[in-house]
Coordinates of C-alpha atoms and ligand atoms in Angstrom, one line a residue:
M241 CA -0.6 -4.3 8.5
L242 CA -4.0 -2.7 7.7
K243 CA -6.8 -5.2 7.0
R244 CA -9.4 -3.3 5.1
V245 CA -9.2 0.2 3.6
L246 CA -12.0 2.4 2.4
I247 CA -11.0 4.5 -0.7
A248 CA -12.6 7.9 -0.5
N249 CA -12.1 8.7 -4.2
R250 CA -12.8 7.7 -7.7
G251 CA -11.3 7.3 -11.2
E252 CA -7.7 6.2 -11.8
I253 CA -6.5 6.9 -8.3
A254 CA -9.1 4.7 -6.7
L255 CA -7.9 1.9 -9.0
R256 CA -4.3 2.6 -8.2
I257 CA -5.0 2.3 -4.5
I258 CA -7.0 -1.0 -5.0
R259 CA -4.0 -2.4 -6.9
A260 CA -1.5 -1.6 -4.1
C261 CA -3.9 -3.0 -1.5
R262 CA -4.4 -6.3 -3.4
E263 CA -0.7 -6.8 -3.7
L264 CA -0.4 -6.4 0.1
D265 CA -3.4 -8.6 0.8
I266 CA -5.5 -5.7 2.2
E267 CA -9.2 -5.7 1.4
T268 CA -10.7 -2.7 -0.2
V269 CA -14.1 -0.9 0.1
A270 CA -14.9 1.4 -2.9
V271 CA -17.5 4.1 -2.3
W272 CA -19.1 5.5 -5.4
S273 CA -21.6 8.2 -6.4
E274 CA -24.6 7.4 -8.6
A275 CA -22.6 8.6 -11.6
D276 CA -19.9 6.0 -10.9
E277 CA -21.9 2.8 -10.4
S278 CA -20.3 1.2 -13.4
S279 CA -16.8 2.3 -12.5
L280 CA -13.9 -0.2 -12.5
A281 CA -13.1 0.7 -8.9
A282 CA -16.6 -0.3 -7.9
Q283 CA -16.1 -3.6 -9.7
L284 CA -12.6 -4.4 -8.6
A285 CA -12.8 -3.6 -4.9
T286 CA -13.5 -6.3 -2.4
R287 CA -16.8 -4.5 -1.6
S288 CA -18.4 -1.4 -2.9
L289 CA -21.2 0.8 -1.9
C290 CA -23.0 3.9 -3.0
I291 CA -22.6 7.0 -0.9
G292 CA -24.8 9.5 -2.7
P293 CA -25.8 11.4 -5.8
A294 CA -23.4 12.5 -8.5
R295 CA -22.6 15.9 -7.3
A296 CA -19.3 15.7 -5.4
A297 CA -20.7 17.7 -2.5
D298 CA -23.3 15.0 -2.0
S299 CA -20.9 12.0 -2.3
Y300 CA -17.1 12.3 -2.5
L301 CA -17.1 15.3 -0.2
N302 CA -19.9 14.0 2.1
Q303 CA -17.9 13.2 5.2
D304 CA -20.8 11.7 7.1
A305 CA -21.6 9.3 4.4
I306 CA -18.0 8.2 3.9
L307 CA -17.3 7.7 7.6
S308 CA -20.6 5.7 8.1
A309 CA -19.6 3.5 5.1
A310 CA -16.2 2.9 6.6
L311 CA -17.6 2.0 10.0
A312 CA -20.4 -0.2 8.6
T313 CA -18.0 -2.2 6.5
H314 CA -15.5 -2.6 9.4
C315 CA -12.6 -0.8 7.7
D316 CA -9.5 0.1 9.7
A317 CA -8.3 3.0 7.5
I318 CA -9.4 5.5 4.9
H319 CA -7.3 6.5 1.9
P320 CA -8.3 9.9 0.5
G321 CA -6.4 9.8 -2.8
Y322 CA -6.0 13.3 -4.3
G323 CA -8.5 16.1 -4.7
F324 CA -11.8 15.8 -2.8
L325 CA -11.2 15.4 0.9
S326 CA -7.5 14.7 0.6
E327 CA -6.4 18.1 2.0
N328 CA -9.2 18.6 4.5
P329 CA -7.8 18.6 8.1
D330 CA -11.2 18.3 9.7
F331 CA -11.8 15.1 7.7
A332 CA -8.4 13.7 8.8
D333 CA -9.4 14.5 12.4
R334 CA -12.8 12.9 12.1
C335 CA -11.3 9.7 10.8
I336 CA -9.1 9.4 13.9
Q337 CA -12.0 10.4 16.2
S338 CA -14.0 7.5 14.6
G339 CA -11.3 5.1 15.4
L340 CA -10.0 4.8 11.8
K341 CA -6.5 5.4 10.5
Y342 CA -6.2 8.3 8.0
I343 CA -3.7 7.5 5.3
G344 CA -1.9 10.8 5.3
P345 CA -0.5 13.2 7.8
S346 CA -2.4 14.3 10.9
G347 CA -5.1 17.0 10.7
D348 CA -2.7 19.4 12.5
V349 CA 0.0 19.0 9.9
I350 CA -2.5 19.4 7.0
R351 CA -3.8 22.5 8.7
K352 CA -0.3 24.0 9.1
L353 CA 0.5 23.4 5.4
G354 CA -3.0 23.8 3.9
S355 CA -3.0 27.5 4.2
K356 CA -0.4 28.4 1.6
S357 CA 0.5 31.6 3.2
A358 CA 1.0 29.9 6.6
A359 CA 3.1 27.2 4.8
R360 CA 5.3 30.0 3.4
T361 CA 6.0 31.3 6.8
L362 CA 6.7 27.8 8.1
A363 CA 9.2 27.2 5.3
Q364 CA 10.8 30.6 5.8
N365 CA 11.2 30.1 9.5
A366 CA 12.9 26.7 8.8
G367 CA 15.4 28.5 6.5
V368 CA 13.9 27.4 3.2
P369 CA 13.9 30.2 0.6
V370 CA 10.5 31.5 -0.3
V371 CA 9.5 33.9 -3.1
P372 CA 9.8 37.5 -1.9
G373 CA 6.3 38.6 -0.9
S374 CA 4.0 39.1 2.0
D375 CA 4.4 37.9 5.6
G376 CA 1.1 36.0 5.8
A377 CA -2.1 37.4 4.3
V378 CA -2.6 40.7 2.6
K379 CA -5.8 42.4 3.9
N380 CA -6.6 45.0 1.2
V381 CA -5.5 46.5 -2.1
R382 CA -3.6 49.3 -0.3
Q383 CA -1.5 46.9 1.6
A384 CA -0.9 44.8 -1.5
K385 CA 0.2 48.0 -3.4
A386 CA 2.7 48.9 -0.8
L387 CA 4.1 45.4 -0.7
A388 CA 4.3 45.2 -4.5
Q389 CA 6.2 48.4 -4.6
Q390 CA 8.7 46.9 -2.2
V391 CA 9.3 43.6 -4.0
G392 CA 8.8 45.0 -7.5
Y393 CA 6.3 44.2 -10.2
P394 CA 5.1 41.9 -11.7
V395 CA 3.5 40.2 -8.7
L396 CA 1.1 37.4 -8.1
L397 CA -1.9 37.5 -5.8
K398 CA -2.7 34.0 -4.6
A399 CA -5.4 32.4 -2.6
S400 CA -4.2 31.0 0.8
A401 CA -6.7 28.1 0.3
G402 CA -5.8 27.7 -3.4
G403 CA -5.2 24.6 -5.4
G404 CA -5.5 23.3 -9.0
G405 CA -4.2 26.6 -10.3
R406 CA -7.3 28.5 -9.1
G407 CA -7.5 31.8 -7.2
M408 CA -4.3 33.3 -8.7
R409 CA -4.0 36.6 -10.7
Q410 CA -0.9 38.5 -11.8
A411 CA -0.5 42.3 -11.9
S412 CA 2.2 43.9 -14.1
G413 CA 1.9 47.3 -12.4
P414 CA 0.0 49.4 -9.8
E415 CA -2.7 50.2 -12.4
D416 CA -3.3 46.4 -12.7
L417 CA -3.3 45.6 -9.0
E418 CA -6.8 46.4 -7.9
R419 CA -8.3 44.2 -10.7
A420 CA -6.0 41.3 -9.9
F421 CA -6.8 41.6 -6.2
Q422 CA -10.6 41.6 -6.8
E423 CA -10.5 38.8 -9.4
A424 CA -8.3 36.6 -7.3
R425 CA -10.5 37.2 -4.2
A426 CA -13.7 36.5 -6.1
E427 CA -12.3 33.2 -7.5
A428 CA -10.9 32.2 -4.1
V429 CA -14.3 32.7 -2.5
A430 CA -16.1 30.9 -5.3
C431 CA -13.8 27.9 -5.4
F432 CA -12.6 27.5 -1.8
G433 CA -15.1 29.5 0.2
D434 CA -12.2 31.5 1.6
G435 CA -11.1 34.9 0.1
E436 CA -7.8 35.2 2.0
L437 CA -5.0 36.3 -0.3
Y438 CA -1.2 36.6 -0.1
L439 CA 1.3 38.2 -2.4
E440 CA 4.4 36.8 -4.2
K441 CA 6.7 38.4 -6.7
L442 CA 6.2 36.7 -10.1
V443 CA 9.3 34.7 -10.9
L444 CA 9.9 35.2 -14.6
S445 CA 10.4 32.2 -16.9
P446 CA 10.6 29.7 -14.0
R447 CA 10.6 25.9 -13.9
H448 CA 8.2 24.1 -11.6
I449 CA 10.4 21.7 -9.8
E450 CA 8.9 19.5 -7.0
F451 CA 10.3 17.0 -4.7
Q452 CA 8.6 13.8 -3.6
I453 CA 8.7 13.3 0.2
M454 CA 8.1 10.1 2.2
A455 CA 8.1 10.2 6.0
D456 CA 7.3 7.5 8.6
Q457 CA 6.1 7.6 12.2
H458 CA 9.7 6.9 13.4
G459 CA 11.2 10.2 12.4
H460 CA 12.6 9.1 9.0
V461 CA 12.1 11.7 6.3
V462 CA 13.5 11.0 2.8
H463 CA 13.1 12.7 -0.6
L464 CA 12.7 10.6 -3.8
G465 CA 14.1 13.2 -6.2
E466 CA 12.4 15.7 -8.3
R467 CA 9.8 16.0 -11.0
D468 CA 9.9 18.8 -13.6
C469 CA 6.3 19.9 -14.1
S470 CA 6.8 23.0 -16.2
I471 CA 4.6 22.1 -19.1
Q472 CA 1.3 23.6 -17.8
R473 CA -1.9 25.0 -19.1
R474 CA -3.7 27.5 -16.8
R475 CA -1.1 26.8 -14.1
Q476 CA -2.0 23.1 -14.2
K477 CA 0.4 20.4 -15.1
L478 CA 0.1 18.5 -18.4
V479 CA 3.5 16.8 -18.8
E480 CA 5.9 15.8 -16.0
E481 CA 9.3 14.2 -16.1
S482 CA 12.1 13.0 -13.8
P483 CA 15.0 13.8 -13.6
S484 CA 14.8 17.5 -14.5
K485 CA 17.3 18.7 -17.1
A486 CA 17.5 22.0 -15.2
L487 CA 19.2 20.5 -12.1
T488 CA 22.9 19.8 -11.6
P489 CA 23.7 17.2 -9.0
A490 CA 24.7 20.0 -6.6
L491 CA 21.4 21.9 -7.0
R492 CA 19.4 18.6 -6.7
E493 CA 21.2 18.0 -3.4
E494 CA 20.5 21.5 -2.1
M495 CA 16.8 21.5 -3.2
G496 CA 16.3 17.9 -1.8
R497 CA 17.7 19.0 1.5
A498 CA 15.4 22.1 1.5
A499 CA 12.4 19.9 0.8
R500 CA 13.3 17.5 3.6
T501 CA 13.8 20.5 6.0
A502 CA 10.4 21.9 5.1
A503 CA 8.7 18.5 5.7
Q504 CA 10.6 18.0 9.0
A505 CA 9.6 21.5 10.2
A506 CA 6.0 20.5 9.7
G507 CA 6.3 17.2 11.5
Y508 CA 5.4 15.5 8.3
V509 CA 4.3 11.8 8.1
G510 CA 3.3 10.0 4.8
A511 CA 3.7 10.9 1.2
G512 CA 3.8 14.6 0.3
T513 CA 5.3 17.0 -2.3
V514 CA 7.3 20.1 -1.8
E515 CA 6.9 22.4 -4.7
F516 CA 9.4 25.1 -5.8
V517 CA 9.8 27.5 -8.7
L518 CA 13.3 27.6 -10.0
S519 CA 14.3 30.8 -11.7
P520 CA 16.7 30.8 -14.8
D521 CA 19.5 32.2 -12.6
G522 CA 19.4 29.0 -10.5
Q523 CA 17.6 30.5 -7.5
F524 CA 14.9 28.3 -6.1
Y525 CA 11.9 29.2 -4.0
F526 CA 9.4 27.2 -2.0
I527 CA 5.8 27.7 -3.2
E528 CA 3.7 25.1 -1.3
M529 CA 3.5 21.6 0.1
N530 CA 0.8 19.2 -1.1
T531 CA -0.1 16.9 1.8
R532 CA -1.3 13.9 -0.2
I533 CA -0.3 11.5 -3.0
Q534 CA 0.1 13.5 -6.2
V535 CA -1.4 12.9 -9.6
E536 CA 2.1 12.5 -11.1
H537 CA 3.5 10.2 -8.4
P538 CA 4.1 7.3 -10.9
V539 CA 6.9 9.4 -12.6
T540 CA 8.9 9.0 -9.3
E541 CA 7.8 5.3 -9.0
L542 CA 9.3 4.5 -12.4
V543 CA 12.7 6.1 -11.7
T544 CA 13.1 4.9 -8.1
G545 CA 11.3 1.6 -8.2
V546 CA 9.5 2.5 -5.0
D547 CA 5.7 1.9 -4.9
L548 CA 4.6 5.1 -3.2
V549 CA 1.1 3.9 -2.5
K550 CA 2.3 0.7 -0.8
E551 CA 4.7 2.8 1.2
Q552 CA 1.8 5.0 2.3
L553 CA 0.0 1.9 3.5
R554 CA 3.1 0.7 5.3
V555 CA 3.5 4.1 7.0
A556 CA -0.1 4.2 8.1
S557 CA 0.3 0.7 9.6
G558 CA 3.1 2.1 11.7
L559 CA 6.0 0.3 9.8
P560 CA 9.2 2.1 9.0
L561 CA 10.0 3.2 5.5
S562 CA 11.2 0.3 3.4
F563 CA 14.3 2.3 2.2
T564 CA 16.7 4.9 3.4
Q565 CA 17.9 8.1 1.7
D566 CA 21.3 6.6 1.0
A567 CA 19.9 3.4 -0.5
L568 CA 17.7 5.3 -2.9
K569 CA 18.9 5.3 -6.5
V570 CA 17.3 7.1 -9.5
S571 CA 17.7 5.1 -12.7
G572 CA 16.8 6.1 -16.2
H573 CA 14.2 8.7 -17.2
A574 CA 10.4 8.8 -16.9
I575 CA 7.8 11.0 -18.5
E576 CA 4.1 11.3 -17.9
C577 CA 1.5 12.8 -20.2
R578 CA -1.9 13.6 -18.7
I579 CA -4.6 12.8 -21.2
N580 CA -7.7 14.7 -20.4
A581 CA -11.2 14.6 -22.0
E582 CA -10.9 18.2 -23.1
D583 CA -10.6 20.2 -26.3
P584 CA -7.3 22.2 -26.7
E585 CA -8.9 24.0 -29.6
R586 CA -11.6 25.4 -27.3
D587 CA -9.4 26.7 -24.5
F588 CA -9.2 23.2 -23.0
L589 CA -12.9 23.0 -22.5
P590 CA -13.8 19.7 -20.6
C591 CA -15.6 17.4 -23.0
P592 CA -17.0 14.4 -21.2
G593 CA -18.7 11.7 -23.2
T594 CA -18.9 8.0 -23.9
T595 CA -15.7 6.1 -24.7
T596 CA -16.9 4.4 -27.9
F597 CA -13.5 2.8 -28.5
L598 CA -10.4 2.4 -26.4
H599 CA -6.9 1.1 -27.2
L600 CA -4.2 1.5 -24.7
P601 CA -0.4 1.5 -25.5
G602 CA 1.8 -1.2 -24.0
G603 CA 5.1 -2.9 -24.6
P604 CA 8.5 -2.2 -23.0
G605 CA 8.7 0.7 -20.5
V606 CA 5.1 1.8 -20.9
R607 CA 2.6 2.2 -18.0
V608 CA -1.0 3.5 -18.3
D609 CA -3.0 4.5 -15.2
T610 CA -6.6 4.9 -16.2
A611 CA -10.1 3.8 -15.2
L612 CA -11.4 3.9 -18.8
Y613 CA -12.8 1.0 -20.7
T614 CA -14.6 0.8 -24.1
G615 CA -18.2 1.8 -23.4
Y616 CA -17.3 3.8 -20.3
E617 CA -19.0 7.1 -19.9
V618 CA -16.8 9.9 -18.6
P619 CA -19.2 11.7 -16.2
P620 CA -19.4 15.5 -16.4
Y621 CA -19.3 16.1 -12.7
Y622 CA -15.6 15.6 -11.9
D623 CA -12.2 16.6 -13.3
S624 CA -11.4 15.7 -16.9
L625 CA -8.4 13.4 -16.4
A626 CA -8.9 10.3 -18.5
A627 CA -5.6 8.5 -18.5
K628 CA -2.0 9.0 -17.5
V629 CA 0.4 7.6 -20.1
L630 CA 3.9 7.0 -18.7
V631 CA 7.2 5.8 -20.1
H632 CA 10.5 4.8 -18.6
A633 CA 13.7 4.4 -20.6
P634 CA 17.5 4.5 -19.9
T635 CA 17.9 8.1 -21.2
R636 CA 15.7 11.1 -21.7
L637 CA 15.8 10.9 -25.5
E638 CA 14.9 7.3 -25.5
A639 CA 12.0 8.1 -23.1
I640 CA 10.8 10.9 -25.5
R641 CA 10.9 8.4 -28.5
R642 CA 9.0 5.9 -26.3
M643 CA 6.4 8.4 -25.4
R644 CA 5.9 9.4 -29.1
R645 CA 5.4 5.7 -29.9
A646 CA 3.0 5.1 -26.9
L647 CA 0.9 8.1 -27.9
E648 CA 0.8 6.8 -31.5
E649 CA -0.7 3.6 -30.2
L650 CA -3.3 5.3 -27.9
I651 CA -6.8 5.5 -29.3
I652 CA -9.6 7.1 -27.3
E653 CA -12.7 7.7 -29.4
G654 CA -16.0 9.4 -28.3
Y655 CA -14.7 12.8 -27.2
P656 CA -11.8 15.1 -27.9
T657 CA -8.6 14.7 -25.8
N658 CA -5.3 16.5 -25.6
A659 CA -3.4 13.4 -26.8
S660 CA -2.3 14.9 -30.2
L661 CA -1.1 18.0 -28.4
A662 CA 1.0 15.8 -26.1
H663 CA 2.4 14.0 -29.1
L664 CA 3.4 17.4 -30.7
I665 CA 5.0 18.5 -27.5
M666 CA 7.2 15.4 -27.7
H667 CA 8.4 16.7 -31.1
D668 CA 9.0 20.3 -30.1
P669 CA 12.7 21.3 -30.3
E670 CA 12.5 23.2 -27.0
F671 CA 11.1 20.2 -25.2
V672 CA 13.5 17.8 -26.9
R673 CA 16.4 20.0 -25.8
G674 CA 14.9 20.2 -22.3
Q675 CA 15.0 24.0 -22.4
Y676 CA 11.5 25.0 -21.4
D677 CA 9.8 26.8 -18.6
T678 CA 6.3 27.3 -17.3
S679 CA 5.5 29.7 -20.2
F680 CA 6.2 27.0 -22.8
L681 CA 2.6 26.1 -23.6
D682 CA 1.2 29.7 -23.6
K683 CA 4.0 30.6 -25.9
N684 CA 3.7 27.7 -28.3
L685 CA 0.1 26.6 -28.1
D686 CA -1.2 28.4 -31.3
R687 CA 1.8 27.1 -33.3
L688 CA 1.3 23.6 -32.1
L689 CA -2.4 23.6 -32.7
E690 CA -1.9 25.0 -36.2
L691 CA 0.5 22.2 -36.9
A692 CA -2.0 19.6 -35.6
R693 CA -4.7 21.1 -37.9
T694 CA -2.3 20.9 -40.9
C695 CA -1.5 17.3 -40.2
D696 CA -5.1 16.3 -39.7
R697 CA -6.0 18.0 -43.0
L698 CA -3.2 16.2 -44.9
M699 CA -4.3 12.9 -43.5
D700 CA -8.0 13.6 -44.3
E701 CA -7.0 14.4 -47.9
E702 CA -5.0 11.3 -48.3
E703 CA -7.7 9.1 -46.8
T704 CA -10.5 10.5 -49.0
P705 CA -10.3 8.9 -52.5
Ligands
LIG21 P1 -1.1 17.7 -8.6 O1 -0.3 18.8 -7.9 O2 -1.3 16.4 -7.8 O3 -0.6 17.5 -9.9 P2 -3.3 19.2 -9.5 O4 -3.1 20.5 -8.9 O5 -3.2 19.0 -10.9 O6 -2.4 18.1 -8.7 O7 -4.7 18.6 -9.0 C1 -4.7 18.1 -7.8 C2 -6.1 17.8 -7.4 O8 -6.9 19.0 -7.5 C3 -6.7 16.8 -8.3 O9 -7.3 15.8 -7.6 C4 -7.8 17.5 -9.1 O10 -9.0 16.7 -9.1 C5 -8.0 18.7 -8.3 N1 -8.2 19.7 -9.2 C6 -7.6 19.8 -10.4 N2 -8.0 20.9 -11.1 C7 -9.0 21.5 -10.3 C8 -9.8 22.6 -10.5 N3 -9.8 23.3 -11.6 N4 -10.6 22.9 -9.5 C9 -10.6 22.2 -8.4 N5 -9.9 21.1 -8.2 C10 -9.1 20.7 -9.1
LIG22 P1 -1.7 25.5 -6.7 O1 -1.9 25.4 -5.2 O2 -2.9 25.9 -7.5 O3 -1.0 24.3 -7.3 P2 0.9 26.8 -6.8 O4 1.3 27.8 -5.8 O5 1.5 25.5 -6.7 O6 -0.7 26.7 -6.9 O7 1.2 27.4 -8.2 C1 0.8 26.8 -9.4 C2 1.7 27.2 -10.6 O8 1.7 28.7 -10.7 C3 3.1 26.8 -10.4 O9 3.3 25.5 -10.8 C4 3.8 27.9 -11.2 O10 3.8 27.5 -12.6 C5 3.0 29.1 -11.0 N1 3.5 30.0 -9.9 C6 3.1 29.9 -8.6 N2 3.8 30.9 -7.9 C7 4.6 31.5 -8.8 C8 5.5 32.6 -8.6 N3 5.7 33.2 -7.5 N4 6.2 33.0 -9.7 C9 6.0 32.4 -10.9 N5 5.1 31.4 -11.1 C10 4.4 30.9 -10.1
LIG23 MG1 0.8 23.5 -6.7

């Protein structure tokens, strides 16, 4: 087993990794930026040290500083978490070259899957269905127009290097295409320093269904079922659940097999996620593979009982997976709500601030992954995720009731969050019936916000004598 792991990340995921390590008797080294000196990760790790100023480019993306810290503290491995360097193949290579284990797939595998257009080709060659679209990159507007004509509008122009819902624009017809192309390219250059685009037909009213993959160094590749992540804002997930109401056992089997095939074709090792869109007619299409632990991984942990982060540590140590595909059972239903420091009333504007009061929900079937504490200042430099509230219950409806109750217990004061919006989603008839797709929030946001305003007003009136 590994002896000492450096965690090249921050926030709740750094804490999550520390917890797994402690239970396995692995020491941890937390590295922090000047903005994170008072973080829980810095306090709870075996050792902690500063790697630079607040700006991510100077700290959590500073490969030299992180590698020196790992060597100076005699670590034997680095866990990259999600975001930051977690999908950077050069960083994975440099860890290995420095004599450290990288907790994730090899640089070559990350490279193969990191370009989303290359991953598409890889999946297609392995016989996994992909969305109709371009073979590799599209070079210019003219080529994009010709392709769009072939596959039919609406289409989506997507950044090969994309992530976090960025670098994507849709075009409803030829008159729209040039604008979509230029905007997607500009955002791709700005966010990822790489303007390469590819084209996909826009699947209408799809579900986002993803499969959790775990693979070891001994050739075992298993999937741990799906997560339905169709409640999104700006193509970013807000609510995730497992199992998905949209899958029949036969479809689950077929998609699970496709996910394993894609992972096997890439020579995958470690935890990863194969993402699909599922159209209302039951056709599914590969969209990308994320080569890291995912934000919403606890949803799968709750229904399978597998600790995915411990499993990552086992795999990196060279041990085989602790379970087989056949032994794996999904039990009950799990839901996650991502609670962000943001204002849904102002187009989800990030609103960092000081946590003046915090009360977290608890009780049967509730799990909260967060790095918040009362007095903690959410720094403005990083993403706005404040807490992940999860529930597990025997049935989907019991899980929904449990989530309503958990969100009613949650108190975060000091800045706006999307917690009331999440609570309202748990009461929405479409959500309760499980009949929703990725357009749910765009379609219902104004109505839900109006409802929230009315409730707030009524409560204010009642409270004012
Ligand atoms: P997941 O697929 O794991 O749910 P997300 O796409 O929501 O992941 O985010 C994955 C990682 O990308 C997170 O670590 C997050 O910090 C980062 N990320 C999220 N949003 C953005 C963004 N707008 N720009 C850049 N990175 C982002
Ligand atoms: P990212 O790398 O930013 O996570 P993805 O390719 O995973 O980007 O797409 C993000 C979201 O955009 C998906 O969850 C889905 O809602 C939507 N999306 C992506 N591709 C398509 C498509 N071809 N048709 C319809 N929706 C899509
Ligand atoms: Mg994605």
